[in-house]
CSV table of C-alpha atoms in Angstrom, one decimal:
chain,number,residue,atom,x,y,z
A,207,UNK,CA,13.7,-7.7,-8.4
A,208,UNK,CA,10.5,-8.8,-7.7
A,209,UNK,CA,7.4,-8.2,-10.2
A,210,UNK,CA,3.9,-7.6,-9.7
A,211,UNK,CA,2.3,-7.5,-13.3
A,212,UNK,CA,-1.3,-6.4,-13.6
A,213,UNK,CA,-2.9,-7.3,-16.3
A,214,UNK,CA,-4.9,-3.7,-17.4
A,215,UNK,CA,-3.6,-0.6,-16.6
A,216,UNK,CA,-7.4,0.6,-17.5
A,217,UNK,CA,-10.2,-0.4,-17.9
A,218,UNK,CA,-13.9,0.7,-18.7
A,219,UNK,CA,-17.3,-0.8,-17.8
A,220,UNK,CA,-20.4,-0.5,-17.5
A,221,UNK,CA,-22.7,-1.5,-14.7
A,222,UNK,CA,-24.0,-4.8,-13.9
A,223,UNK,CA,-20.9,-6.4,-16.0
A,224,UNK,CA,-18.9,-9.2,-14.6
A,225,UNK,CA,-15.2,-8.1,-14.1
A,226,UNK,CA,-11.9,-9.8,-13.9
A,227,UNK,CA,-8.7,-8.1,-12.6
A,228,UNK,CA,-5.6,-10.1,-12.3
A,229,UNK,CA,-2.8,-10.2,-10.7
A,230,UNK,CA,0.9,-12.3,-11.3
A,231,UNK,CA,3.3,-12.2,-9.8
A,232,UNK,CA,6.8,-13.8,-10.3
A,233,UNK,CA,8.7,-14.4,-6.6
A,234,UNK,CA,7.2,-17.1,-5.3
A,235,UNK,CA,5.8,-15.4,-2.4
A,236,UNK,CA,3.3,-16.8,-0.4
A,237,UNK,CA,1.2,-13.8,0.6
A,238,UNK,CA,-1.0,-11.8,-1.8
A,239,UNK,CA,-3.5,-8.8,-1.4
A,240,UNK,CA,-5.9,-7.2,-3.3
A,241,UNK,CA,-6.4,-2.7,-2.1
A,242,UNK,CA,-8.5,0.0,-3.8
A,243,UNK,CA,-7.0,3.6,-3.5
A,244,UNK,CA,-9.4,6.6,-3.2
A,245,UNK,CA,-8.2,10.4,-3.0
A,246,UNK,CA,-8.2,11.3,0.7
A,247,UNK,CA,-8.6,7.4,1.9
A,248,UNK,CA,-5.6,5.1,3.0
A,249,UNK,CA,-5.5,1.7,1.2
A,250,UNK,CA,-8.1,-0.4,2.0
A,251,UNK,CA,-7.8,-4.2,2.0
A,252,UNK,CA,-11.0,-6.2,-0.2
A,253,UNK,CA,-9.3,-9.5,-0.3
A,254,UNK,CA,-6.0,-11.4,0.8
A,255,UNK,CA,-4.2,-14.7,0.7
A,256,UNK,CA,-1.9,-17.1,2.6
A,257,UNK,CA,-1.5,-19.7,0.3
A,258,UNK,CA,-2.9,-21.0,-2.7
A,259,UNK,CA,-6.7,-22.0,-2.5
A,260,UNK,CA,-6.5,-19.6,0.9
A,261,UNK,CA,-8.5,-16.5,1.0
A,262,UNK,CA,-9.7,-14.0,3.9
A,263,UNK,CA,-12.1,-11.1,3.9
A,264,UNK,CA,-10.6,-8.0,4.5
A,265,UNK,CA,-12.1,-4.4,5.3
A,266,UNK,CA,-14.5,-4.0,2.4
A,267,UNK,CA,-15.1,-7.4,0.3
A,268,UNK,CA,-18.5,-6.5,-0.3
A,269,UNK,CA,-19.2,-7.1,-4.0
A,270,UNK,CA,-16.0,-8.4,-4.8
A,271,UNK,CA,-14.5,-12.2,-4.5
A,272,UNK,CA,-11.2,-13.7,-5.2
A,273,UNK,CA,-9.6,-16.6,-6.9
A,274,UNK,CA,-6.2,-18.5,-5.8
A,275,UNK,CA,-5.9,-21.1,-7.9
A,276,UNK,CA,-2.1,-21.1,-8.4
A,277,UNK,CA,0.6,-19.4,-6.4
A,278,UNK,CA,1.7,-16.8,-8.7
A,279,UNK,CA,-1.5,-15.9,-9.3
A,280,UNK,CA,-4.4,-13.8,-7.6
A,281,UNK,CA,-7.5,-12.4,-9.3
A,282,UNK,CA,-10.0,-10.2,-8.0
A,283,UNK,CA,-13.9,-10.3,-9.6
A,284,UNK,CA,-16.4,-7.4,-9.6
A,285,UNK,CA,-20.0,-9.9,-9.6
A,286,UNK,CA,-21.8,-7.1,-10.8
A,287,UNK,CA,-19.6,-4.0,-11.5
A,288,UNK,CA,-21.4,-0.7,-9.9
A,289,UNK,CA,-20.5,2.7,-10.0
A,290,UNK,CA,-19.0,3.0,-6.4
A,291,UNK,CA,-16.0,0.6,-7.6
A,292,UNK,CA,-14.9,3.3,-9.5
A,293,UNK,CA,-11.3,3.3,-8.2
A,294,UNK,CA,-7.7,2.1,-8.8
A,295,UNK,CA,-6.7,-1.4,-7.9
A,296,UNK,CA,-3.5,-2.1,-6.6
A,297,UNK,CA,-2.3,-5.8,-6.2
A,298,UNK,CA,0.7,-6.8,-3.8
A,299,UNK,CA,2.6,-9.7,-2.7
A,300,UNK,CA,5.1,-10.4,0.1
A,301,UNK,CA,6.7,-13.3,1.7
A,302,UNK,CA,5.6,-15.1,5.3
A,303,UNK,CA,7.0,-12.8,8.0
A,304,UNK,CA,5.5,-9.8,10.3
A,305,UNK,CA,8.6,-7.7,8.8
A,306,UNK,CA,8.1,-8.5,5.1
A,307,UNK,CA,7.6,-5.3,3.1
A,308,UNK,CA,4.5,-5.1,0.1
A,309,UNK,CA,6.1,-5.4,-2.9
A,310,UNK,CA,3.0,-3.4,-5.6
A,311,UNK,CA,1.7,-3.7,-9.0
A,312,UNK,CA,1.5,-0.4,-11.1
A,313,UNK,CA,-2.6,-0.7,-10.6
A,314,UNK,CA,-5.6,-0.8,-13.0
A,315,UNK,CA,-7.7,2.5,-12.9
A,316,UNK,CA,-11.0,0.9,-13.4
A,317,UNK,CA,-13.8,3.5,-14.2
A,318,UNK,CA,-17.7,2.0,-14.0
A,319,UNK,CA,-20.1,3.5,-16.1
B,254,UNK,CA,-11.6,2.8,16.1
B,255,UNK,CA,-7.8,2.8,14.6
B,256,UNK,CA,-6.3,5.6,13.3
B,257,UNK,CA,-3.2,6.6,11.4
B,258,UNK,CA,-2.8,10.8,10.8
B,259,UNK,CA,-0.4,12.2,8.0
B,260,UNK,CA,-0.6,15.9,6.5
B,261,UNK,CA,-2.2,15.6,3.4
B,262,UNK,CA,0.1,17.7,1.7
B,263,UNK,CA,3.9,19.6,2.3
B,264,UNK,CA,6.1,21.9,-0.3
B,265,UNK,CA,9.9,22.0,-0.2
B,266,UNK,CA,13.2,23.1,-1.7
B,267,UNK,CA,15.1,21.3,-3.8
B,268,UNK,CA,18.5,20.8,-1.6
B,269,UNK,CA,16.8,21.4,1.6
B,270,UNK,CA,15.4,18.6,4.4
B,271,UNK,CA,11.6,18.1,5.1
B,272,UNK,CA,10.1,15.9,7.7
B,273,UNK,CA,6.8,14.0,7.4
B,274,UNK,CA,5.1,13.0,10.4
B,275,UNK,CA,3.0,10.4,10.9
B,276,UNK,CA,0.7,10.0,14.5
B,277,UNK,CA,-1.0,6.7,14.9
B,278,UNK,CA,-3.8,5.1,17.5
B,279,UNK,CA,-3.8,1.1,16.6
B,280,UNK,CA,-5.1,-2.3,18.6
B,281,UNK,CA,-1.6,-3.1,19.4
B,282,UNK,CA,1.9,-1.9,17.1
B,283,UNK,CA,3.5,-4.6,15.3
B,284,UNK,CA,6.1,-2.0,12.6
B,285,UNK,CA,5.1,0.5,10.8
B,286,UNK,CA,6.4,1.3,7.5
B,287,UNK,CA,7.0,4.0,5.1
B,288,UNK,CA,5.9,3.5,1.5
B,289,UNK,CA,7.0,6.2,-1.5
B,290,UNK,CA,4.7,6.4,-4.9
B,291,UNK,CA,5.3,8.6,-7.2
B,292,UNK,CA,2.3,9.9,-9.4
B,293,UNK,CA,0.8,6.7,-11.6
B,294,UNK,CA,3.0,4.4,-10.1
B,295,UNK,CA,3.4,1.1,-7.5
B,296,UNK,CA,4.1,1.8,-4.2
B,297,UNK,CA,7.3,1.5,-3.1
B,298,UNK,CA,8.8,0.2,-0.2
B,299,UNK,CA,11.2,2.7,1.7
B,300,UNK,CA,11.6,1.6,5.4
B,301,UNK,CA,10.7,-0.6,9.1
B,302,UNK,CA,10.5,0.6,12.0
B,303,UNK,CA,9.5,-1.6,15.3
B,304,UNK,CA,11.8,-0.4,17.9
B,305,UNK,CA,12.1,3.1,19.3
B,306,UNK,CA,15.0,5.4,17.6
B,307,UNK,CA,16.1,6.5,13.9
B,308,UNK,CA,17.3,3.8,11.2
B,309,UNK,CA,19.2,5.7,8.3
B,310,UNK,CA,18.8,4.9,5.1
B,311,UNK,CA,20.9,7.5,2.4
B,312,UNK,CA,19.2,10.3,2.4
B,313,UNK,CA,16.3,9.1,4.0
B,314,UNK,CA,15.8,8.4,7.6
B,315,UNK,CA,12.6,7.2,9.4
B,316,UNK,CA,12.1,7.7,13.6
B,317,UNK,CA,9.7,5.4,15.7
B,318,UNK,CA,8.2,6.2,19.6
B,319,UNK,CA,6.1,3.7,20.1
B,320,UNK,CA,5.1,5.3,23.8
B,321,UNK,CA,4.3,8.6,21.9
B,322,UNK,CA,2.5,6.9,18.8
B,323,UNK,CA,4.6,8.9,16.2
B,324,UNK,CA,6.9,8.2,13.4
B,325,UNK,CA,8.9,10.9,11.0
B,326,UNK,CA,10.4,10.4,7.6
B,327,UNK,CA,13.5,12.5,6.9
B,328,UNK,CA,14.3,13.4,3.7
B,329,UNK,CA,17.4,15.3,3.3
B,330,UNK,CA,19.2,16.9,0.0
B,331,UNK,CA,15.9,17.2,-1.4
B,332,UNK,CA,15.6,16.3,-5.2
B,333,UNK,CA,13.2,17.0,-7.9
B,334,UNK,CA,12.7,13.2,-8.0
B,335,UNK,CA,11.0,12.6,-4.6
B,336,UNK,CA,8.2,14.6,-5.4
B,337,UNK,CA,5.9,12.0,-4.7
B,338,UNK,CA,3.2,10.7,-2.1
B,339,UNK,CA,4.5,9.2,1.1
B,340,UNK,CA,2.1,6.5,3.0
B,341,UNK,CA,2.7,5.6,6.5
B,342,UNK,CA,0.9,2.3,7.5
B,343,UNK,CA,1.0,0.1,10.8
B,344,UNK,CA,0.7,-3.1,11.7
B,345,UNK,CA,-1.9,-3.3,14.4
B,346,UNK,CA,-2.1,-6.6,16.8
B,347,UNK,CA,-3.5,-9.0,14.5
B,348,UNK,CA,-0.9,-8.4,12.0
B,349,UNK,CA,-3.0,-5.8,9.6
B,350,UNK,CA,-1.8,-2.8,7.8
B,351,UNK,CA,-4.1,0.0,8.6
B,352,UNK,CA,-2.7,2.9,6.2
B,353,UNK,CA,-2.5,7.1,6.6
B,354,UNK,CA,-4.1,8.7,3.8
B,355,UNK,CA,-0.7,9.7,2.2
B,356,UNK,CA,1.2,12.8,2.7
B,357,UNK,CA,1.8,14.6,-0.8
B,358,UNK,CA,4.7,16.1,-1.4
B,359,UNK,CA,6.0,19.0,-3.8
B,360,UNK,CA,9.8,19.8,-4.5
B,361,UNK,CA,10.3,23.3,-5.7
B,362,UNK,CA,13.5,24.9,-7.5
């Protein structure tokens, strides 16, 4: 079975703080993605990656970056945490392939004071 | 703009069937999938669809037209257990899941 482990399941901040979220993951797959989940919004995509040192932009990566530095391994940073990234954070990894399903962490509510 | 339409919310029987629909207007169809989470929790893959027609799964089925934009789940013999939100996301002509807001649904005795 495959396991995406995220590091916090919450978290607490306050604004302007630096933030680390991170993600493992233990499948060897080569695809990870970083969402926030809103009430009433689908997922959105911030970040994603095809391969280690590989990152793309997604919908919203405004005030967010990313960090691939291994395979298993994916983090997202808040530069300057601000009250609008209030949200939960899911992280999720699949292999190469159009028909590969998400495979999900259980998320880190992250609440920015 | 790209689009994927859900009802935000259903209530049901325990023992009875519901179906959850799911309209979509994407750049292109490449699948589209059905996702369960259950309050708290991961996402969780449930089914694929790409070509027109019904794939079965247990108790739960999933329906694809492409020509009409549309997709069902079918969830029959309703248990407790799959109350829970159901997401319905596509994969659009670059290859990008554009999720539905989630469809919540409540099992009742």
């Amino acid at each position: 079975d495959v396991k995406v482990t995220q590091s916090s399941r919450y978290l607490v901040k306050r604004t302007g703080e630096k933030v680390f979220l991170e993600c493992v993951q233990d499948m060897d797959h080569e695809n990870m993605f970083w969402y926030r989940q809103d009430p009433g919004l689908g997922l959105r995509l911030i970040y994603f990656s095809y391969d280690v040192k590989m990152k793309e932009k997604g919908d919203i990566p405004e005030g967010y970056s990313v960090s691939r530095e291994k395979k298993e391994r994916f983090s997202l940073i808040l530069e300057s945490a601000s009250t609008n990234q209030t949200s939960m954070y899911l992280c999720a990894s699949s292999l190469k392939g159009e028909t590969s399903p998400l495979h999900f962490g259980n998320g880190t509510r992250l609440t920015v004071t | 703009g790209q689009n994927i339409d859900q009802p935000t919310e259903m209530t049901a029987t325990e023992g009875a069937i519901v179906q959850i629909n799911c309209t979509y207007q994407t750049s292109g169809f490449n699948g589209l999938f059905w996702y369960q989470q259950h309050a708290g929790e991961a996402p969780t893959f449930l089914s694929y669809n790409v070509l027109d027609g019904l794939e079965e799964k247990g108790r739960f089925s999933s329906f694809l037209s492409r020509s009409k934009g549309y997709s069902y789940l079918l969830l029959k013999e309703l248990q407790m257990k799959d109350s829970a939100s159901y997401l319905c996301a596509v994969k659009d002509s670059n290859y990008q899941l554009i999720w539905g807001a989630g469809t919540k649904l409540i099992i009742k005795p």
